[in-house]
Amino acid sequence: MQKSLSVYDSDGSTFAPLVVIELVSETKEEAIAWLLNRVRDKQQDGGAELLVEQLTPGAQGTEKDNPNVYVVGASWQRLLYGAEDVGLFKEFNDGSMRGFTYANKHNFKEFQGDGDGFLSMAECQYIIKHELDNLRAKDEAHVPGYPKMKLYPGKSVIRRMQSKGILVQVFPLHEKEELKRLSFSWFKKIKLSFQPLDDIRHYFGEGMALYFGFLEYFTLALIPMALIGIPYYLFDWEDYDKFTVFAGFNLVWCTVILELWKRLSASLAYGWGTLSRKKAFEEPRPGFHGVLGVNPVTGRAEPLYSNAKRQLRIYLVSVPFVLLCLYLSLYVMMIYFDMEGWALMIHDEEPTFWTGLLLFIPSIIYAVVIEIMNLIYRYAAEFLTGWENHRLESTFQNHLVLKVLVFNFFNCFASLFYIAFVMQDMVLLRQSLATLLITSQILNQIMEAFLPYWLQRRRNKKAHKRMIKTMEDKELPLSEQVKLEADMSTYLGTFDDYLELFLLFGYVSLFSCVYPLAAVLVVLNNVTEVYSDAFKMCKVFKRPFSEPAANIGVWQLAFEAMSVIAVVTNCALIGMSPQVKSYFPESETQLIMWVVGFEHFLLASKFILTFVIPDVPKHIQIKLSRLEFESLEALKKRVTGYMRCTADVTLSETPIRFIIQV
Amino acid sequence: MQKSLSVYDSDGSTFAPLVVIELVSETKEEAIAWLLNRVRDKQQDGGAELLVEQLTPGAQGTEKDNPNVYVVGASWQRLLYGAEDVGLFKEFNDGSMRGFTYANKHNFKEFQGDGDGFLSMAECQYIIKHELDNLRAKDEAHVPGYPKMKLYPGKSVIRRMQSKGILVQVFPLHEKEELKRLSFSWFKKIKLSFQPLDDIRHYFGEGMALYFGFLEYFTLALIPMALIGIPYYLFDWEDYDKFTVFAGFNLVWCTVILELWKRLSASLAYGWGTLSRKKAFEEPRPGFHGVLGVNPVTGRAEPLYSNAKRQLRIYLVSVPFVLLCLYLSLYVMMIYFDMEGWALMIHDEEPTFWTGLLLFIPSIIYAVVIEIMNLIYRYAAEFLTGWENHRLESTFQNHLVLKVLVFNFFNCFASLFYIAFVMQDMVLLRQSLATLLITSQILNQIMEAFLPYWLQRRRNKKAHKRMIKTMEDKELPLSEQVKLEADMSTYLGTFDDYLELFLLFGYVSLFSCVYPLAAVLVVLNNVTEVYSDAFKMCKVFKRPFSEPAANIGVWQLAFEAMSVIAVVTNCALIGMSPQVKSYFPESETQLIMWVVGFEHFLLASKFILTFVIPDVPKHIQIKLSRLEFESLEALKKRVTGYMRCTADVTLSETPIRFIIQV
């Protein structure tokens, strides 16, 4: 952990600043004093027992700077207790991953001395975030100084202040030295090597590392498809026999790589200690509101919102809205086909070089419009899902992902489906596929990395200069660093990155048999994507809080659904090809029956394959069952122990009762 | 629990006999003495701490009777500790289901006095079986008196003696009074009422109760289909429009009932305390053999068998064998069609009443042959799966179920598929379906309940008379009861019962649109099935050990797979119907495209429906999360507690470490 920066706390001792809390500049004194006291209070008094100090403006500080910026840290002991609290898994002396406990700390592999350096900075920051989020109101009826900012026993203080807008942001600080090393090994040297996933996980947490791991895996997995696709393009193999072979290979390949990813991600997550980690009880998300009632699970006072009302909002507003958007998307598609026809007409009338170029214009315009519609829809979906008022962040995310996926799938692929199955024009399909794919790749790279970078550069040109200096020089006062980082854009999570990969996967798999070059393009895109994503994480955005993750979650399902749809589309394309048709010159019925039979066979094989390949590699399964077995044995020993000395039973009744409930 | 019977143990006090152990009559004295000692030894000395006595032959005892019959019981306290050991869930004071702990016993709802009557007899027997199974060899190299019966530390003594054949059987005793009451409320009064599932569970355990629950649910769920099917039969609606409606209804209905069953079974299992119960670590099955090595999970000495060898056995022997059997089944089917054609020829040449009857003969013969082939194959499959040498009982069962299911499905339905899709003869399909269904129902009822009953009756006619008397009179010496029960057939588990339901479900769902009366027949069959199954459980078989179960396991999957196949077959049948064909007079291609599209739509809906309907009802989900939340809170309090008084930490280090591992 960084030692270079430190602040003096109220007792005069120093602590390393980990997390920054920014309140609005006009926050009332009493609210600030109350919040700081609650953060500093001992845990038995309901506080978070953390260290927190106001940031003293540096030499270059101006009047305009917000004075209400606080840095938070904690003692090593506090952090170790916190690690036990959040259920962190660490490597044990025997090489297995076990839940860390303070009492047992010396049996963990990397624990030395007083435990300084045992936790990574990202873990410390995650622990502090967890402790801050779990700082709960006691008997305060409202935030002091703000009678309207209601509190009730058990309400998370930070979340209330966040949802009411007096808490601007809470973010973790970058660690310059480590970031420098990471950047260097990650994207600054251009050579063929795997990404430093362990370092990424060490700095950004498991969720981010799994994204980059998946991106890398996905790219590598596409290389065989790309290699097989290249000769098709080079030698112009219009031969559908060969295309059929290619499509068949693709379908099997898609299934296999998705299954293998599950195993790889289980291996990664086991090594990072997130695979067997128990999920903590989920608190309501900050934006959730309702009438105060009693939660049937926790028995705590908490806002409740009727499920029936939420269902009404979903089915009477959200679903019609999504359908309307889909209709709109279809309408835009039809306009595109009109434009396409119009361009073709002009070209046919008097073909010149310029009219030849004109032919590409509608596709490019359509690709741009698609991206814009996706962007607008994304905001609408977020607003609607927020308005549906889901209690949990995970439910919110699932509903959001579903809405966005359906629309993006439709928006991006509807025109291709139309061309393929209604117009049945394979040449146009190939051309559209290429234009859509290339345009959306270029747009994405611009939107994702260069636009935020450029915007930020414009916004604080002066500050930026200082930042550049920071990255090169070694020392910069803490206050300066905090201010610089506070002004950086906030990374909104891996959602958009996964969505992009999902759509690319669609371009590769859905119509792979008509455009084998798609895989090549996607591989090239992904290689640059690794660099631009790494760049944006290190240079453009605030450091995000690390999120423990054991897998890529709902995206695994989305990718699998896409590969099922791909089976259907590819079989249909194969059935429509003239070569296959020529095998059944007399009866079209027989052709269709064969294709449908083949498709059903493929689908059944897919499901059996998914079922047969174990999701967790054998050696990790053994390690997991060993832990489980040990805990069962320990339980048995406890039970027998009590039989031997029944006097003990009354002495320590609470722990036993508790043990069985776990 | 029964009080009427009791035996004197070595101290002169009495205990209620629960379980019977029968050794072969020529077992060596030293082996017997050693076994009894191990069973009686204190737990800290590695014993089972149970009470066991030799059965003293009664007045009617003859020379021929096996003297080596022992009855096992336990003190109430031992049973309560055992209940904690096996992880039994019981109703807590607040109405929730919690893991029973001895220390906390007075907080459980039905716990009164010293706990007599708190556990049902079936639970006591299950606990004793568990303790017996877990009686492990210490440093004995072999069973005393049998140098060839090798033991190694940790090997289950009972299982070794069982696999080597000197332990004939271990079975729980019936409780006459309770059995009488159960029989009366279950099948002796003929009136419309639900089965006494709670009583069945109380007497036979959760696995059995879930089977009868499923049987009842399945029957009730078929009633709407049966009611809709009756007019089709009565009014001879040959109208395919109506059949299409019927098939559509069926497909949706099948999906819905299977989903609802999951919810119902979760409710039942929650109330019985098996839903949230943790699975105990699985020991190798008795028949498993291999070279002694170290189990990587437990670290114990244990026979190991190379996975590669097992895979070779599976893929080089079992799979070819199954394929061969499938081919044989096809061959028999072809012979059936030849016979069918021959009978038809005779009837056509000179049609009389007798030749009309002759038409049914081939179908009936075929149905009988199918049943016989299923039976033979069942034994072959069991032998082969045993030879594959699976380590766990659950893996063994899965491989057995898969083998048996594939063959039975093929054997029972191949001819129907052939008639439907190759011959496309709907009249013959309906006739075959009816013959197969009715014949197999009659055969099943005979094979299942009356044959074992009759065989047993023949085998011990005298004993049987006494048994009849037992059931009527009240008192019979313990030795007589034990001997009677030891001679009863052994119930081999719910496998065959589920398999029968599975095949019936196939008859109803696969070709429902051509023979709507199938549902009626199956409902009638199931009603008698309830009675014959109840009868055989109470009167024909030995009492089985209760098996805790939270759901119907692999059968849920099997039924769901069948309902997916039903979508495909029914759509195909609809597409082949003349009425549907007449909608597309010009193009057969269009017809097929529509049918395929409709089928894909149905399949997609099925998957979405499965995904959308939660598997556990809301109110039970809340109860489960409440327990989980409480244990998390308790964990937190423990952690905070330690921070307040760190002196405690060293004092009770073991429990904390242990808590986190759970």
PDB file of N, CA, C and O in Angstrom, chain A residues 574-605:
ATOM      1  N   ILE A 574     -28.062 -21.815 -44.262  1.00  0.00           N
ATOM      2  CA  ILE A 574     -27.553 -22.972 -44.996  1.00  0.00           C
ATOM      3  C   ILE A 574     -28.667 -23.559 -45.864  1.00  0.00           C
ATOM      4  O   ILE A 574     -28.463 -23.887 -47.034  1.00  0.00           O
ATOM      5  N   GLY A 575     -29.876 -23.653 -45.278  1.00  0.00           N
ATOM      6  CA  GLY A 575     -31.007 -24.207 -46.029  1.00  0.00           C
ATOM      7  C   GLY A 575     -31.336 -23.386 -47.261  1.00  0.00           C
ATOM      8  O   GLY A 575     -31.807 -23.906 -48.271  1.00  0.00           O
ATOM      9  N   MET A 576     -31.084 -22.062 -47.189  1.00  0.00           N
ATOM     10  CA  MET A 576     -31.425 -21.195 -48.309  1.00  0.00           C
ATOM     11  C   MET A 576     -30.355 -21.170 -49.392  1.00  0.00           C
ATOM     12  O   MET A 576     -30.563 -20.598 -50.455  1.00  0.00           O
ATOM     13  N   SER A 577     -29.191 -21.739 -49.101  1.00  0.00           N
ATOM     14  CA  SER A 577     -28.095 -21.631 -50.069  1.00  0.00           C
ATOM     15  C   SER A 577     -28.385 -22.492 -51.293  1.00  0.00           C
ATOM     16  O   SER A 577     -28.926 -23.585 -51.179  1.00  0.00           O
ATOM     17  N   PRO A 578     -28.042 -21.998 -52.490  1.00  0.00           N
ATOM     18  CA  PRO A 578     -28.356 -22.740 -53.721  1.00  0.00           C
ATOM     19  C   PRO A 578     -27.708 -24.119 -53.767  1.00  0.00           C
ATOM     20  O   PRO A 578     -28.311 -25.060 -54.257  1.00  0.00           O
ATOM     21  N   GLN A 579     -26.469 -24.230 -53.239  1.00  0.00           N
ATOM     22  CA  GLN A 579     -25.791 -25.523 -53.272  1.00  0.00           C
ATOM     23  C   GLN A 579     -26.575 -26.584 -52.509  1.00  0.00           C
ATOM     24  O   GLN A 579     -26.750 -27.696 -52.987  1.00  0.00           O
ATOM     25  N   VAL A 580     -27.030 -26.217 -51.303  1.00  0.00           N
ATOM     26  CA  VAL A 580     -27.780 -27.190 -50.516  1.00  0.00           C
ATOM     27  C   VAL A 580     -29.103 -27.500 -51.203  1.00  0.00           C
ATOM     28  O   VAL A 580     -29.541 -28.646 -51.249  1.00  0.00           O
ATOM     29  N   LYS A 581     -29.699 -26.442 -51.761  1.00  0.00           N
ATOM     30  CA  LYS A 581     -30.972 -26.641 -52.455  1.00  0.00           C
ATOM     31  C   LYS A 581     -30.808 -27.633 -53.606  1.00  0.00           C
ATOM     32  O   LYS A 581     -31.704 -28.424 -53.886  1.00  0.00           O
ATOM     33  N   SER A 582     -29.642 -27.592 -54.261  1.00  0.00           N
ATOM     34  CA  SER A 582     -29.448 -28.453 -55.431  1.00  0.00           C
ATOM     35  C   SER A 582     -29.400 -29.934 -55.062  1.00  0.00           C
ATOM     36  O   SER A 582     -29.565 -30.793 -55.919  1.00  0.00           O
ATOM     37  N   TYR A 583     -29.177 -30.237 -53.773  1.00  0.00           N
ATOM     38  CA  TYR A 583     -29.219 -31.646 -53.357  1.00  0.00           C
ATOM     39  C   TYR A 583     -30.640 -32.193 -53.373  1.00  0.00           C
ATOM     40  O   TYR A 583     -30.854 -33.394 -53.418  1.00  0.00           O
ATOM     41  N   PHE A 584     -31.607 -31.315 -53.267  1.00  0.00           N
ATOM     42  CA  PHE A 584     -33.014 -31.733 -53.245  1.00  0.00           C
ATOM     43  C   PHE A 584     -33.729 -31.066 -54.403  1.00  0.00           C
ATOM     44  O   PHE A 584     -34.543 -30.182 -54.212  1.00  0.00           O
ATOM     45  N   PRO A 585     -33.404 -31.452 -55.615  1.00  0.00           N
ATOM     46  CA  PRO A 585     -33.954 -30.716 -56.760  1.00  0.00           C
ATOM     47  C   PRO A 585     -35.462 -30.871 -56.872  1.00  0.00           C
ATOM     48  O   PRO A 585     -36.154 -29.957 -57.332  1.00  0.00           O
ATOM     49  N   GLU A 586     -35.989 -32.023 -56.431  1.00  0.00           N
ATOM     50  CA  GLU A 586     -37.428 -32.247 -56.649  1.00  0.00           C
ATOM     51  C   GLU A 586     -38.284 -31.609 -55.568  1.00  0.00           C
ATOM     52  O   GLU A 586     -39.232 -30.896 -55.829  1.00  0.00           O
ATOM     53  N   SER A 587     -37.895 -31.861 -54.329  1.00  0.00           N
ATOM     54  CA  SER A 587     -38.834 -31.507 -53.272  1.00  0.00           C
ATOM     55  C   SER A 587     -38.210 -30.513 -52.296  1.00  0.00           C
ATOM     56  O   SER A 587     -37.228 -30.804 -51.613  1.00  0.00           O
ATOM     57  N   GLU A 588     -38.781 -29.318 -52.252  1.00  0.00           N
ATOM     58  CA  GLU A 588     -38.320 -28.311 -51.306  1.00  0.00           C
ATOM     59  C   GLU A 588     -38.666 -28.752 -49.875  1.00  0.00           C
ATOM     60  O   GLU A 588     -37.957 -28.452 -48.929  1.00  0.00           O
ATOM     61  N   THR A 589     -39.798 -29.478 -49.765  1.00  0.00           N
ATOM     62  CA  THR A 589     -40.246 -29.943 -48.456  1.00  0.00           C
ATOM     63  C   THR A 589     -39.175 -30.775 -47.787  1.00  0.00           C
ATOM     64  O   THR A 589     -38.838 -30.564 -46.623  1.00  0.00           O
ATOM     65  N   GLN A 590     -38.620 -31.705 -48.564  1.00  0.00           N
ATOM     66  CA  GLN A 590     -37.596 -32.580 -48.007  1.00  0.00           C
ATOM     67  C   GLN A 590     -36.397 -31.790 -47.531  1.00  0.00           C
ATOM     68  O   GLN A 590     -35.851 -32.052 -46.462  1.00  0.00           O
ATOM     69  N   LEU A 591     -36.006 -30.791 -48.333  1.00  0.00           N
ATOM     70  CA  LEU A 591     -34.885 -29.928 -47.948  1.00  0.00           C
ATOM     71  C   LEU A 591     -35.144 -29.307 -46.583  1.00  0.00           C
ATOM     72  O   LEU A 591     -34.314 -29.375 -45.667  1.00  0.00           O
ATOM     73  N   ILE A 592     -36.346 -28.724 -46.450  1.00  0.00           N
ATOM     74  CA  ILE A 592     -36.658 -28.041 -45.189  1.00  0.00           C
ATOM     75  C   ILE A 592     -36.668 -29.025 -44.040  1.00  0.00           C
ATOM     76  O   ILE A 592     -36.131 -28.756 -42.965  1.00  0.00           O
ATOM     77  N   MET A 593     -37.252 -30.204 -44.270  1.00  0.00           N
ATOM     78  CA  MET A 593     -37.289 -31.207 -43.206  1.00  0.00           C
ATOM     79  C   MET A 593     -35.877 -31.552 -42.753  1.00  0.00           C
ATOM     80  O   MET A 593     -35.602 -31.670 -41.564  1.00  0.00           O
ATOM     81  N   TRP A 594     -34.977 -31.713 -43.716  1.00  0.00           N
ATOM     82  CA  TRP A 594     -33.600 -32.050 -43.369  1.00  0.00           C
ATOM     83  C   TRP A 594     -32.954 -30.933 -42.549  1.00  0.00           C
ATOM     84  O   TRP A 594     -32.301 -31.185 -41.535  1.00  0.00           O
ATOM     85  N   VAL A 595     -33.166 -29.686 -43.017  1.00  0.00           N
ATOM     86  CA  VAL A 595     -32.553 -28.557 -42.320  1.00  0.00           C
ATOM     87  C   VAL A 595     -33.106 -28.459 -40.896  1.00  0.00           C
ATOM     88  O   VAL A 595     -32.356 -28.298 -39.926  1.00  0.00           O
ATOM     89  N   VAL A 596     -34.438 -28.601 -40.786  1.00  0.00           N
ATOM     90  CA  VAL A 596     -35.052 -28.502 -39.459  1.00  0.00           C
ATOM     91  C   VAL A 596     -34.557 -29.630 -38.565  1.00  0.00           C
ATOM     92  O   VAL A 596     -34.215 -29.412 -37.397  1.00  0.00           O
ATOM     93  N   GLY A 597     -34.463 -30.837 -39.135  1.00  0.00           N
ATOM     94  CA  GLY A 597     -33.946 -31.960 -38.363  1.00  0.00           C
ATOM     95  C   GLY A 597     -32.532 -31.694 -37.880  1.00  0.00           C
ATOM     96  O   GLY A 597     -32.210 -31.891 -36.704  1.00  0.00           O
ATOM     97  N   PHE A 598     -31.705 -31.192 -38.798  1.00  0.00           N
ATOM     98  CA  PHE A 598     -30.321 -30.877 -38.463  1.00  0.00           C
ATOM     99  C   PHE A 598     -30.258 -29.823 -37.356  1.00  0.00           C
ATOM    100  O   PHE A 598     -29.481 -29.934 -36.405  1.00  0.00           O
ATOM    101  N   GLU A 599     -31.126 -28.828 -37.470  1.00  0.00           N
ATOM    102  CA  GLU A 599     -31.150 -27.760 -36.478  1.00  0.00           C
ATOM    103  C   GLU A 599     -31.532 -28.317 -35.103  1.00  0.00           C
ATOM    104  O   GLU A 599     -30.905 -27.987 -34.097  1.00  0.00           O
ATOM    105  N   HIS A 600     -32.558 -29.169 -35.078  1.00  0.00           N
ATOM    106  CA  HIS A 600     -32.966 -29.748 -33.795  1.00  0.00           C
ATOM    107  C   HIS A 600     -31.847 -30.589 -33.202  1.00  0.00           C
ATOM    108  O   HIS A 600     -31.607 -30.566 -32.001  1.00  0.00           O
ATOM    109  N   PHE A 601     -31.158 -31.308 -34.087  1.00  0.00           N
ATOM    110  CA  PHE A 601     -30.044 -32.123 -33.623  1.00  0.00           C
ATOM    111  C   PHE A 601     -28.969 -31.235 -33.000  1.00  0.00           C
ATOM    112  O   PHE A 601     -28.465 -31.515 -31.905  1.00  0.00           O
ATOM    113  N   LEU A 602     -28.652 -30.130 -33.683  1.00  0.00           N
ATOM    114  CA  LEU A 602     -27.636 -29.209 -33.155  1.00  0.00           C
ATOM    115  C   LEU A 602     -28.063 -28.631 -31.808  1.00  0.00           C
ATOM    116  O   LEU A 602     -27.274 -28.564 -30.860  1.00  0.00           O
ATOM    117  N   LEU A 603     -29.330 -28.209 -31.721  1.00  0.00           N
ATOM    118  CA  LEU A 603     -29.814 -27.617 -30.466  1.00  0.00           C
ATOM    119  C   LEU A 603     -29.725 -28.634 -29.329  1.00  0.00           C
ATOM    120  O   LEU A 603     -29.253 -28.320 -28.236  1.00  0.00           O
ATOM    121  N   ALA A 604     -30.183 -29.868 -29.627  1.00  0.00           N
ATOM    122  CA  ALA A 604     -30.127 -30.902 -28.593  1.00  0.00           C
ATOM    123  C   ALA A 604     -28.686 -31.144 -28.166  1.00  0.00           C
ATOM    124  O   ALA A 604     -28.387 -31.236 -26.972  1.00  0.00           O
ATOM    125  N   SER A 605     -27.763 -31.215 -29.163  1.00  0.00           N
ATOM    126  CA  SER A 605     -26.355 -31.441 -28.824  1.00  0.00           C
ATOM    127  C   SER A 605     -25.842 -30.322 -27.927  1.00  0.00           C
ATOM    128  O   SER A 605     -25.086 -30.555 -26.985  1.00  0.00           O
TER     129      SER A 605
END
